Amino acid sequence: MPEQKQIVGFVGYGAMASRMAQHIRDAGYEVVAYTPSAKSETASDGARLLGSPRALAEASDIVMISVPNDAALDASSYGEHGILAGMRTGGLLINTSSVSPDASRRLAKAGIDRGVAVLDAPVSGSTPEAEAGALVVLVGGEAADVERARPILDAIGKMTVHAGAAGQGSVLKLVVNGIMGASMTALAEAVGYGLVAGLDREMLLGALDGLAVISPHHKRKLKAASSGNISPQFPTALMHKDMGLLLADGAVHSVPLPTIAAATQLLALTKQHHAKDDYSSVLPVTEALAKG
């Protein structure tokens, strides 16, 4: 008889999770999912949808979480109908959500109490990288558990970085997104200044595209936003949330973050008008501010 496929269950099955799931299928696993917004028993990609996080955990060999924030993580993980209530002793829980380091550590502690290995494994990259299986996975947890999860992590990403103990993957994710968010707001302000000061738009964008000082990620965002494409590869609301998490954890450690704080304010303004659009929406918002 052929060997039965292991089942990987996703709690949260949005744009990122569904793309990661396809690579996990290609690696030889079966995928099931839970999402509170489900209106049928099957996702658009054919994944079987289960009725609660607990039911999903009971049906899965490995559980992955991909939810937007700490509140959603807590709601799906704990309680009578939560993931932990349905996981078997010795199970593996991989949390790819971008959440606070404290939330990641609490989940890891709760996992230990139930005999479940928990990794915080947020990813760096947006939907194009998820589509290509080219994410960078930033992992916190025990080294032996990281190796146990390696087939899954290798399926969804081009590189895995073991950042340290539980919660440190989330810390590294906040570092990465802080750089992304602050760099984008600085880029937006500088471009807005250049246009108001009389530089030709096409010349300016062409010059910036050829400069090494701007990352490939931000060049892609600049080109898309300047052509009017702000479709949400990484929504403004999520970037603003991550910047807020960085400021909050920075305060815990008494770390001054004045540049991050200023960038977060500009993203807050952008969120008022473009919460569901890509965070590169800060470019047209800042240009409009510069023009008065």
PDB file of N, CA, C and O in Angstrom, residues 130-206:
ATOM      1  N   ALA A 130       5.703  34.332  -1.913  1.00  0.00           N
ATOM      2  CA  ALA A 130       4.938  33.152  -1.497  1.00  0.00           C
ATOM      3  C   ALA A 130       4.568  32.309  -2.711  1.00  0.00           C
ATOM      4  O   ALA A 130       4.617  31.079  -2.667  1.00  0.00           O
ATOM      5  N   GLU A 131       4.176  32.972  -3.782  1.00  0.00           N
ATOM      6  CA  GLU A 131       3.825  32.276  -5.021  1.00  0.00           C
ATOM      7  C   GLU A 131       5.001  31.476  -5.564  1.00  0.00           C
ATOM      8  O   GLU A 131       4.850  30.362  -6.061  1.00  0.00           O
ATOM      9  N   ALA A 132       6.188  32.053  -5.452  1.00  0.00           N
ATOM     10  CA  ALA A 132       7.388  31.424  -6.005  1.00  0.00           C
ATOM     11  C   ALA A 132       8.062  30.454  -5.042  1.00  0.00           C
ATOM     12  O   ALA A 132       9.058  29.820  -5.405  1.00  0.00           O
ATOM     13  N   GLY A 133       7.559  30.341  -3.827  1.00  0.00           N
ATOM     14  CA  GLY A 133       8.230  29.517  -2.819  1.00  0.00           C
ATOM     15  C   GLY A 133       9.569  30.094  -2.420  1.00  0.00           C
ATOM     16  O   GLY A 133      10.506  29.362  -2.084  1.00  0.00           O
ATOM     17  N   ALA A 134       9.654  31.432  -2.439  1.00  0.00           N
ATOM     18  CA  ALA A 134      10.932  32.116  -2.220  1.00  0.00           C
ATOM     19  C   ALA A 134      10.910  33.004  -0.986  1.00  0.00           C
ATOM     20  O   ALA A 134      11.636  33.994  -0.909  1.00  0.00           O
ATOM     21  N   LEU A 135      10.085  32.669  -0.008  1.00  0.00           N
ATOM     22  CA  LEU A 135      10.056  33.412   1.241  1.00  0.00           C
ATOM     23  C   LEU A 135      11.330  33.164   2.050  1.00  0.00           C
ATOM     24  O   LEU A 135      12.014  32.159   1.849  1.00  0.00           O
ATOM     25  N   VAL A 136      11.635  34.071   2.954  1.00  0.00           N
ATOM     26  CA  VAL A 136      12.676  33.841   3.964  1.00  0.00           C
ATOM     27  C   VAL A 136      11.939  33.636   5.287  1.00  0.00           C
ATOM     28  O   VAL A 136      11.154  34.489   5.705  1.00  0.00           O
ATOM     29  N   VAL A 137      12.168  32.492   5.918  1.00  0.00           N
ATOM     30  CA  VAL A 137      11.445  32.133   7.133  1.00  0.00           C
ATOM     31  C   VAL A 137      12.321  32.455   8.341  1.00  0.00           C
ATOM     32  O   VAL A 137      13.475  32.020   8.418  1.00  0.00           O
ATOM     33  N   LEU A 138      11.770  33.223   9.275  1.00  0.00           N
ATOM     34  CA  LEU A 138      12.504  33.725  10.435  1.00  0.00           C
ATOM     35  C   LEU A 138      11.989  32.989  11.662  1.00  0.00           C
ATOM     36  O   LEU A 138      10.882  33.254  12.127  1.00  0.00           O
ATOM     37  N   VAL A 139      12.788  32.077  12.207  1.00  0.00           N
ATOM     38  CA  VAL A 139      12.260  31.108  13.162  1.00  0.00           C
ATOM     39  C   VAL A 139      12.817  31.305  14.563  1.00  0.00           C
ATOM     40  O   VAL A 139      14.021  31.462  14.763  1.00  0.00           O
ATOM     41  N   GLY A 140      11.896  31.244  15.539  1.00  0.00           N
ATOM     42  CA  GLY A 140      12.271  31.170  16.940  1.00  0.00           C
ATOM     43  C   GLY A 140      11.801  29.857  17.527  1.00  0.00           C
ATOM     44  O   GLY A 140      10.686  29.411  17.259  1.00  0.00           O
ATOM     45  N   GLY A 141      12.653  29.220  18.336  1.00  0.00           N
ATOM     46  CA  GLY A 141      12.292  27.952  18.949  1.00  0.00           C
ATOM     47  C   GLY A 141      13.501  27.057  19.123  1.00  0.00           C
ATOM     48  O   GLY A 141      14.638  27.459  18.836  1.00  0.00           O
ATOM     49  N   GLU A 142      13.255  25.837  19.593  1.00  0.00           N
ATOM     50  CA  GLU A 142      14.341  24.887  19.825  1.00  0.00           C
ATOM     51  C   GLU A 142      14.926  24.392  18.497  1.00  0.00           C
ATOM     52  O   GLU A 142      14.182  24.133  17.538  1.00  0.00           O
ATOM     53  N   ALA A 143      16.257  24.238  18.462  1.00  0.00           N
ATOM     54  CA  ALA A 143      16.930  23.823  17.234  1.00  0.00           C
ATOM     55  C   ALA A 143      16.406  22.483  16.719  1.00  0.00           C
ATOM     56  O   ALA A 143      16.222  22.295  15.508  1.00  0.00           O
ATOM     57  N   ALA A 144      16.135  21.553  17.622  1.00  0.00           N
ATOM     58  CA  ALA A 144      15.646  20.237  17.199  1.00  0.00           C
ATOM     59  C   ALA A 144      14.278  20.350  16.543  1.00  0.00           C
ATOM     60  O   ALA A 144      13.975  19.622  15.584  1.00  0.00           O
ATOM     61  N   ASP A 145      13.457  21.275  17.021  1.00  0.00           N
ATOM     62  CA  ASP A 145      12.131  21.470  16.431  1.00  0.00           C
ATOM     63  C   ASP A 145      12.228  22.152  15.072  1.00  0.00           C
ATOM     64  O   ASP A 145      11.435  21.867  14.166  1.00  0.00           O
ATOM     65  N   VAL A 146      13.200  23.057  14.927  1.00  0.00           N
ATOM     66  CA  VAL A 146      13.435  23.678  13.619  1.00  0.00           C
ATOM     67  C   VAL A 146      13.806  22.611  12.584  1.00  0.00           C
ATOM     68  O   VAL A 146      13.294  22.605  11.465  1.00  0.00           O
ATOM     69  N   GLU A 147      14.679  21.692  12.973  1.00  0.00           N
ATOM     70  CA  GLU A 147      15.067  20.622  12.045  1.00  0.00           C
ATOM     71  C   GLU A 147      13.896  19.709  11.735  1.00  0.00           C
ATOM     72  O   GLU A 147      13.735  19.255  10.596  1.00  0.00           O
ATOM     73  N   ARG A 148      13.067  19.461  12.705  1.00  0.00           N
ATOM     74  CA  ARG A 148      11.871  18.649  12.485  1.00  0.00           C
ATOM     75  C   ARG A 148      10.939  19.319  11.470  1.00  0.00           C
ATOM     76  O   ARG A 148      10.293  18.648  10.662  1.00  0.00           O
ATOM     77  N   ALA A 149      10.872  20.638  11.528  1.00  0.00           N
ATOM     78  CA  ALA A 149      10.000  21.391  10.616  1.00  0.00           C
ATOM     79  C   ALA A 149      10.645  21.676   9.272  1.00  0.00           C
ATOM     80  O   ALA A 149       9.989  22.218   8.377  1.00  0.00           O
ATOM     81  N   ARG A 150      11.912  21.299   9.103  1.00  0.00           N
ATOM     82  CA  ARG A 150      12.674  21.690   7.927  1.00  0.00           C
ATOM     83  C   ARG A 150      11.996  21.360   6.593  1.00  0.00           C
ATOM     84  O   ARG A 150      11.994  22.193   5.679  1.00  0.00           O
ATOM     85  N   PRO A 151      11.382  20.183   6.422  1.00  0.00           N
ATOM     86  CA  PRO A 151      10.729  19.909   5.131  1.00  0.00           C
ATOM     87  C   PRO A 151       9.632  20.915   4.778  1.00  0.00           C
ATOM     88  O   PRO A 151       9.482  21.290   3.611  1.00  0.00           O
ATOM     89  N   ILE A 152       8.890  21.347   5.785  1.00  0.00           N
ATOM     90  CA  ILE A 152       7.848  22.344   5.551  1.00  0.00           C
ATOM     91  C   ILE A 152       8.472  23.702   5.250  1.00  0.00           C
ATOM     92  O   ILE A 152       8.081  24.397   4.302  1.00  0.00           O
ATOM     93  N   LEU A 153       9.457  24.085   6.051  1.00  0.00           N
ATOM     94  CA  LEU A 153      10.088  25.395   5.875  1.00  0.00           C
ATOM     95  C   LEU A 153      10.789  25.478   4.524  1.00  0.00           C
ATOM     96  O   LEU A 153      10.740  26.524   3.851  1.00  0.00           O
ATOM     97  N   ASP A 154      11.421  24.394   4.109  1.00  0.00           N
ATOM     98  CA  ASP A 154      12.091  24.382   2.806  1.00  0.00           C
ATOM     99  C   ASP A 154      11.093  24.429   1.659  1.00  0.00           C
ATOM    100  O   ASP A 154      11.407  24.933   0.571  1.00  0.00           O
ATOM    101  N   ALA A 155       9.888  23.904   1.885  1.00  0.00           N
ATOM    102  CA  ALA A 155       8.873  23.925   0.830  1.00  0.00           C
ATOM    103  C   ALA A 155       8.363  25.334   0.566  1.00  0.00           C
ATOM    104  O   ALA A 155       8.078  25.696  -0.582  1.00  0.00           O
ATOM    105  N   ILE A 156       8.250  26.150   1.618  1.00  0.00           N
ATOM    106  CA  ILE A 156       7.662  27.483   1.438  1.00  0.00           C
ATOM    107  C   ILE A 156       8.701  28.572   1.222  1.00  0.00           C
ATOM    108  O   ILE A 156       8.348  29.668   0.758  1.00  0.00           O
ATOM    109  N   GLY A 157       9.958  28.295   1.533  1.00  0.00           N
ATOM    110  CA  GLY A 157      10.947  29.368   1.480  1.00  0.00           C
ATOM    111  C   GLY A 157      12.240  28.992   0.795  1.00  0.00           C
ATOM    112  O   GLY A 157      12.563  27.822   0.623  1.00  0.00           O
ATOM    113  N   LYS A 158      12.997  30.018   0.444  1.00  0.00           N
ATOM    114  CA  LYS A 158      14.324  29.810  -0.146  1.00  0.00           C
ATOM    115  C   LYS A 158      15.402  29.767   0.927  1.00  0.00           C
ATOM    116  O   LYS A 158      16.528  29.308   0.675  1.00  0.00           O
ATOM    117  N   MET A 159      15.075  30.251   2.126  1.00  0.00           N
ATOM    118  CA  MET A 159      16.052  30.281   3.214  1.00  0.00           C
ATOM    119  C   MET A 159      15.321  30.304   4.548  1.00  0.00           C
ATOM    120  O   MET A 159      14.273  30.935   4.680  1.00  0.00           O
ATOM    121  N   THR A 160      15.878  29.595   5.531  1.00  0.00           N
ATOM    122  CA  THR A 160      15.375  29.631   6.897  1.00  0.00           C
ATOM    123  C   THR A 160      16.462  30.181   7.804  1.00  0.00           C
ATOM    124  O   THR A 160      17.608  29.718   7.752  1.00  0.00           O
ATOM    125  N   VAL A 161      16.121  31.171   8.606  1.00  0.00           N
ATOM    126  CA  VAL A 161      17.040  31.762   9.577  1.00  0.00           C
ATOM    127  C   VAL A 161      16.555  31.394  10.969  1.00  0.00           C
ATOM    128  O   VAL A 161      15.440  31.762  11.356  1.00  0.00           O
ATOM    129  N   HIS A 162      17.373  30.646  11.711  1.00  0.00           N
ATOM    130  CA  HIS A 162      17.012  30.332  13.093  1.00  0.00           C
ATOM    131  C   HIS A 162      17.513  31.482  13.965  1.00  0.00           C
ATOM    132  O   HIS A 162      18.712  31.621  14.223  1.00  0.00           O
ATOM    133  N   ALA A 163      16.577  32.307  14.428  1.00  0.00           N
ATOM    134  CA  ALA A 163      16.929  33.538  15.137  1.00  0.00           C
ATOM    135  C   ALA A 163      17.244  33.323  16.603  1.00  0.00           C
ATOM    136  O   ALA A 163      17.828  34.199  17.244  1.00  0.00           O
ATOM    137  N   GLY A 164      16.861  32.167  17.155  1.00  0.00           N
ATOM    138  CA  GLY A 164      17.116  31.914  18.568  1.00  0.00           C
ATOM    139  C   GLY A 164      15.928  31.243  19.227  1.00  0.00           C
ATOM    140  O   GLY A 164      15.177  30.510  18.586  1.00  0.00           O
ATOM    141  N   ALA A 165      15.757  31.517  20.517  1.00  0.00           N
ATOM    142  CA  ALA A 165      14.716  30.872  21.313  1.00  0.00           C
ATOM    143  C   ALA A 165      13.332  31.371  20.917  1.00  0.00           C
ATOM    144  O   ALA A 165      13.186  32.263  20.072  1.00  0.00           O
ATOM    145  N   ALA A 166      12.309  30.810  21.534  1.00  0.00           N
ATOM    146  CA  ALA A 166      10.931  31.204  21.253  1.00  0.00           C
ATOM    147  C   ALA A 166      10.767  32.719  21.350  1.00  0.00           C
ATOM    148  O   ALA A 166      11.245  33.352  22.291  1.00  0.00           O
ATOM    149  N   GLY A 167      10.103  33.307  20.368  1.00  0.00           N
ATOM    150  CA  GLY A 167       9.880  34.740  20.316  1.00  0.00           C
ATOM    151  C   GLY A 167      10.891  35.503  19.495  1.00  0.00           C
ATOM    152  O   GLY A 167      10.605  36.613  19.023  1.00  0.00           O
ATOM    153  N   GLN A 168      12.085  34.924  19.281  1.00  0.00           N
ATOM    154  CA  GLN A 168      13.126  35.666  18.577  1.00  0.00           C
ATOM    155  C   GLN A 168      12.876  35.729  17.076  1.00  0.00           C
ATOM    156  O   GLN A 168      13.343  36.660  16.407  1.00  0.00           O
ATOM    157  N   GLY A 169      12.123  34.780  16.537  1.00  0.00           N
ATOM    158  CA  GLY A 169      11.706  34.904  15.145  1.00  0.00           C
ATOM    159  C   GLY A 169      10.814  36.118  14.966  1.00  0.00           C
ATOM    160  O   GLY A 169      10.929  36.864  13.978  1.00  0.00           O
ATOM    161  N   SER A 170       9.931  36.344  15.933  1.00  0.00           N
ATOM    162  CA  SER A 170       9.052  37.514  15.889  1.00  0.00           C
ATOM    163  C   SER A 170       9.842  38.805  16.057  1.00  0.00           C
ATOM    164  O   SER A 170       9.530  39.823  15.420  1.00  0.00           O
ATOM    165  N   VAL A 171      10.860  38.798  16.900  1.00  0.00           N
ATOM    166  CA  VAL A 171      11.721  39.977  17.049  1.00  0.00           C
ATOM    167  C   VAL A 171      12.393  40.304  15.725  1.00  0.00           C
ATOM    168  O   VAL A 171      12.397  41.463  15.270  1.00  0.00           O
ATOM    169  N   LEU A 172      12.968  39.291  15.074  1.00  0.00           N
ATOM    170  CA  LEU A 172      13.650  39.520  13.800  1.00  0.00           C
ATOM    171  C   LEU A 172      12.675  40.024  12.743  1.00  0.00           C
ATOM    172  O   LEU A 172      13.011  40.900  11.935  1.00  0.00           O
ATOM    173  N   LYS A 173      11.452  39.500  12.734  1.00  0.00           N
ATOM    174  CA  LYS A 173      10.439  39.969  11.786  1.00  0.00           C
ATOM    175  C   LYS A 173      10.148  41.449  11.986  1.00  0.00           C
ATOM    176  O   LYS A 173       9.991  42.211  11.013  1.00  0.00           O
ATOM    177  N   LEU A 174      10.082  41.908  13.238  1.00  0.00           N
ATOM    178  CA  LEU A 174       9.833  43.321  13.491  1.00  0.00           C
ATOM    179  C   LEU A 174      11.009  44.177  13.046  1.00  0.00           C
ATOM    180  O   LEU A 174      10.815  45.296  12.547  1.00  0.00           O
ATOM    181  N   VAL A 175      12.220  43.684  13.199  1.00  0.00           N
ATOM    182  CA  VAL A 175      13.399  44.403  12.678  1.00  0.00           C
ATOM    183  C   VAL A 175      13.270  44.586  11.169  1.00  0.00           C
ATOM    184  O   VAL A 175      13.444  45.691  10.625  1.00  0.00           O
ATOM    185  N   VAL A 176      12.969  43.489  10.474  1.00  0.00           N
ATOM    186  CA  VAL A 176      12.867  43.524   9.010  1.00  0.00           C
ATOM    187  C   VAL A 176      11.763  44.484   8.568  1.00  0.00           C
ATOM    188  O   VAL A 176      11.971  45.339   7.694  1.00  0.00           O
ATOM    189  N   ASN A 177      10.577  44.374   9.181  1.00  0.00           N
ATOM    190  CA  ASN A 177       9.473  45.219   8.741  1.00  0.00           C
ATOM    191  C   ASN A 177       9.659  46.672   9.165  1.00  0.00           C
ATOM    192  O   ASN A 177       9.173  47.579   8.485  1.00  0.00           O
ATOM    193  N   GLY A 178      10.360  46.894  10.274  1.00  0.00           N
ATOM    194  CA  GLY A 178      10.685  48.262  10.642  1.00  0.00           C
ATOM    195  C   GLY A 178      11.550  48.934   9.593  1.00  0.00           C
ATOM    196  O   GLY A 178      11.323  50.093   9.223  1.00  0.00           O
ATOM    197  N   ILE A 179      12.534  48.209   9.085  1.00  0.00           N
ATOM    198  CA  ILE A 179      13.391  48.740   8.020  1.00  0.00           C
ATOM    199  C   ILE A 179      12.569  49.000   6.758  1.00  0.00           C
ATOM    200  O   ILE A 179      12.700  50.046   6.112  1.00  0.00           O
ATOM    201  N   MET A 180      11.708  48.046   6.404  1.00  0.00           N
ATOM    202  CA  MET A 180      10.867  48.214   5.217  1.00  0.00           C
ATOM    203  C   MET A 180       9.969  49.437   5.331  1.00  0.00           C
ATOM    204  O   MET A 180       9.890  50.262   4.407  1.00  0.00           O
ATOM    205  N   GLY A 181       9.271  49.558   6.474  1.00  0.00           N
ATOM    206  CA  GLY A 181       8.317  50.637   6.630  1.00  0.00           C
ATOM    207  C   GLY A 181       8.975  52.007   6.691  1.00  0.00           C
ATOM    208  O   GLY A 181       8.526  52.958   6.041  1.00  0.00           O
ATOM    209  N   ALA A 182      10.054  52.108   7.469  1.00  0.00           N
ATOM    210  CA  ALA A 182      10.734  53.396   7.592  1.00  0.00           C
ATOM    211  C   ALA A 182      11.389  53.797   6.277  1.00  0.00           C
ATOM    212  O   ALA A 182      11.374  54.972   5.893  1.00  0.00           O
ATOM    213  N   SER A 183      11.964  52.836   5.568  1.00  0.00           N
ATOM    214  CA  SER A 183      12.592  53.138   4.281  1.00  0.00           C
ATOM    215  C   SER A 183      11.559  53.618   3.262  1.00  0.00           C
ATOM    216  O   SER A 183      11.812  54.543   2.485  1.00  0.00           O
ATOM    217  N   MET A 184      10.374  52.992   3.273  1.00  0.00           N
ATOM    218  CA  MET A 184       9.341  53.397   2.320  1.00  0.00           C
ATOM    219  C   MET A 184       8.853  54.812   2.586  1.00  0.00           C
ATOM    220  O   MET A 184       8.635  55.599   1.666  1.00  0.00           O
ATOM    221  N   THR A 185       8.678  55.170   3.869  1.00  0.00           N
ATOM    222  CA  THR A 185       8.209  56.519   4.163  1.00  0.00           C
ATOM    223  C   THR A 185       9.275  57.553   3.810  1.00  0.00           C
ATOM    224  O   THR A 185       8.955  58.636   3.297  1.00  0.00           O
ATOM    225  N   ALA A 186      10.552  57.238   4.039  1.00  0.00           N
ATOM    226  CA  ALA A 186      11.627  58.160   3.652  1.00  0.00           C
ATOM    227  C   ALA A 186      11.667  58.328   2.138  1.00  0.00           C
ATOM    228  O   ALA A 186      11.835  59.445   1.617  1.00  0.00           O
ATOM    229  N   LEU A 187      11.518  57.223   1.420  1.00  0.00           N
ATOM    230  CA  LEU A 187      11.490  57.273  -0.039  1.00  0.00           C
ATOM    231  C   LEU A 187      10.320  58.133  -0.519  1.00  0.00           C
ATOM    232  O   LEU A 187      10.468  58.974  -1.420  1.00  0.00           O
ATOM    233  N   ALA A 188       9.153  57.930   0.090  1.00  0.00           N
ATOM    234  CA  ALA A 188       7.970  58.688  -0.310  1.00  0.00           C
ATOM    235  C   ALA A 188       8.161  60.183  -0.076  1.00  0.00           C
ATOM    236  O   ALA A 188       7.795  61.014  -0.927  1.00  0.00           O
ATOM    237  N   GLU A 189       8.734  60.555   1.063  1.00  0.00           N
ATOM    238  CA  GLU A 189       8.953  61.966   1.352  1.00  0.00           C
ATOM    239  C   GLU A 189       9.935  62.591   0.366  1.00  0.00           C
ATOM    240  O   GLU A 189       9.716  63.701  -0.118  1.00  0.00           O
ATOM    241  N   ALA A 190      11.020  61.870   0.061  1.00  0.00           N
ATOM    242  CA  ALA A 190      12.032  62.401  -0.853  1.00  0.00           C
ATOM    243  C   ALA A 190      11.475  62.556  -2.269  1.00  0.00           C
ATOM    244  O   ALA A 190      11.732  63.561  -2.948  1.00  0.00           O
ATOM    245  N   VAL A 191      10.701  61.558  -2.714  1.00  0.00           N
ATOM    246  CA  VAL A 191      10.086  61.642  -4.046  1.00  0.00           C
ATOM    247  C   VAL A 191       9.097  62.798  -4.097  1.00  0.00           C
ATOM    248  O   VAL A 191       9.070  63.565  -5.079  1.00  0.00           O
ATOM    249  N   GLY A 192       8.274  62.947  -3.050  1.00  0.00           N
ATOM    250  CA  GLY A 192       7.337  64.056  -3.012  1.00  0.00           C
ATOM    251  C   GLY A 192       8.039  65.400  -3.102  1.00  0.00           C
ATOM    252  O   GLY A 192       7.611  66.302  -3.848  1.00  0.00           O
ATOM    253  N   TYR A 193       9.147  65.542  -2.368  1.00  0.00           N
ATOM    254  CA  TYR A 193       9.924  66.770  -2.445  1.00  0.00           C
ATOM    255  C   TYR A 193      10.434  67.002  -3.862  1.00  0.00           C
ATOM    256  O   TYR A 193      10.309  68.107  -4.419  1.00  0.00           O
ATOM    257  N   GLY A 194      11.033  65.956  -4.482  1.00  0.00           N
ATOM    258  CA  GLY A 194      11.614  66.112  -5.815  1.00  0.00           C
ATOM    259  C   GLY A 194      10.595  66.557  -6.848  1.00  0.00           C
ATOM    260  O   GLY A 194      10.873  67.422  -7.689  1.00  0.00           O
ATOM    261  N   LEU A 195       9.386  65.990  -6.775  1.00  0.00           N
ATOM    262  CA  LEU A 195       8.350  66.346  -7.751  1.00  0.00           C
ATOM    263  C   LEU A 195       7.871  67.777  -7.552  1.00  0.00           C
ATOM    264  O   LEU A 195       7.707  68.535  -8.516  1.00  0.00           O
ATOM    265  N   VAL A 196       7.650  68.181  -6.296  1.00  0.00           N
ATOM    266  CA  VAL A 196       7.208  69.546  -6.026  1.00  0.00           C
ATOM    267  C   VAL A 196       8.303  70.559  -6.383  1.00  0.00           C
ATOM    268  O   VAL A 196       8.008  71.681  -6.846  1.00  0.00           O
ATOM    269  N   ALA A 197       9.564  70.163  -6.228  1.00  0.00           N
ATOM    270  CA  ALA A 197      10.681  71.054  -6.551  1.00  0.00           C
ATOM    271  C   ALA A 197      10.968  71.117  -8.044  1.00  0.00           C
ATOM    272  O   ALA A 197      11.912  71.803  -8.462  1.00  0.00           O
ATOM    273  N   GLY A 198      10.179  70.412  -8.863  1.00  0.00           N
ATOM    274  CA  GLY A 198      10.262  70.594 -10.305  1.00  0.00           C
ATOM    275  C   GLY A 198      10.920  69.499 -11.109  1.00  0.00           C
ATOM    276  O   GLY A 198      11.052  69.622 -12.329  1.00  0.00           O
ATOM    277  N   LEU A 199      11.318  68.390 -10.453  1.00  0.00           N
ATOM    278  CA  LEU A 199      11.924  67.308 -11.230  1.00  0.00           C
ATOM    279  C   LEU A 199      10.879  66.604 -12.088  1.00  0.00           C
ATOM    280  O   LEU A 199       9.723  66.442 -11.674  1.00  0.00           O
ATOM    281  N   ASP A 200      11.293  66.219 -13.289  1.00  0.00           N
ATOM    282  CA  ASP A 200      10.414  65.461 -14.167  1.00  0.00           C
ATOM    283  C   ASP A 200      10.167  64.069 -13.572  1.00  0.00           C
ATOM    284  O   ASP A 200      11.111  63.387 -13.157  1.00  0.00           O
ATOM    285  N   ARG A 201       8.899  63.649 -13.515  1.00  0.00           N
ATOM    286  CA  ARG A 201       8.543  62.393 -12.876  1.00  0.00           C
ATOM    287  C   ARG A 201       9.249  61.207 -13.534  1.00  0.00           C
ATOM    288  O   ARG A 201       9.827  60.367 -12.848  1.00  0.00           O
ATOM    289  N   GLU A 202       9.199  61.126 -14.849  1.00  0.00           N
ATOM    290  CA  GLU A 202       9.800  59.980 -15.534  1.00  0.00           C
ATOM    291  C   GLU A 202      11.306  59.925 -15.322  1.00  0.00           C
ATOM    292  O   GLU A 202      11.890  58.867 -15.092  1.00  0.00           O
ATOM    293  N   MET A 203      11.954  61.103 -15.378  1.00  0.00           N
ATOM    294  CA  MET A 203      13.393  61.157 -15.128  1.00  0.00           C
ATOM    295  C   MET A 203      13.721  60.718 -13.708  1.00  0.00           C
ATOM    296  O   MET A 203      14.644  59.912 -13.471  1.00  0.00           O
ATOM    297  N   LEU A 204      12.956  61.214 -12.743  1.00  0.00           N
ATOM    298  CA  LEU A 204      13.216  60.898 -11.339  1.00  0.00           C
ATOM    299  C   LEU A 204      13.063  59.406 -11.076  1.00  0.00           C
ATOM    300  O   LEU A 204      13.934  58.779 -10.454  1.00  0.00           O
ATOM    301  N   LEU A 205      11.977  58.843 -11.555  1.00  0.00           N
ATOM    302  CA  LEU A 205      11.747  57.420 -11.312  1.00  0.00           C
ATOM    303  C   LEU A 205      12.795  56.568 -12.000  1.00  0.00           C
ATOM    304  O   LEU A 205      13.256  55.558 -11.455  1.00  0.00           O
ATOM    305  N   GLY A 206      13.207  56.970 -13.192  1.00  0.00           N
ATOM    306  CA  GLY A 206      14.256  56.233 -13.893  1.00  0.00           C
ATOM    307  C   GLY A 206      15.580  56.299 -13.165  1.00  0.00           C
ATOM    308  O   GLY A 206      16.302  55.294 -13.072  1.00  0.00           O
TER     309      GLY A 206
END
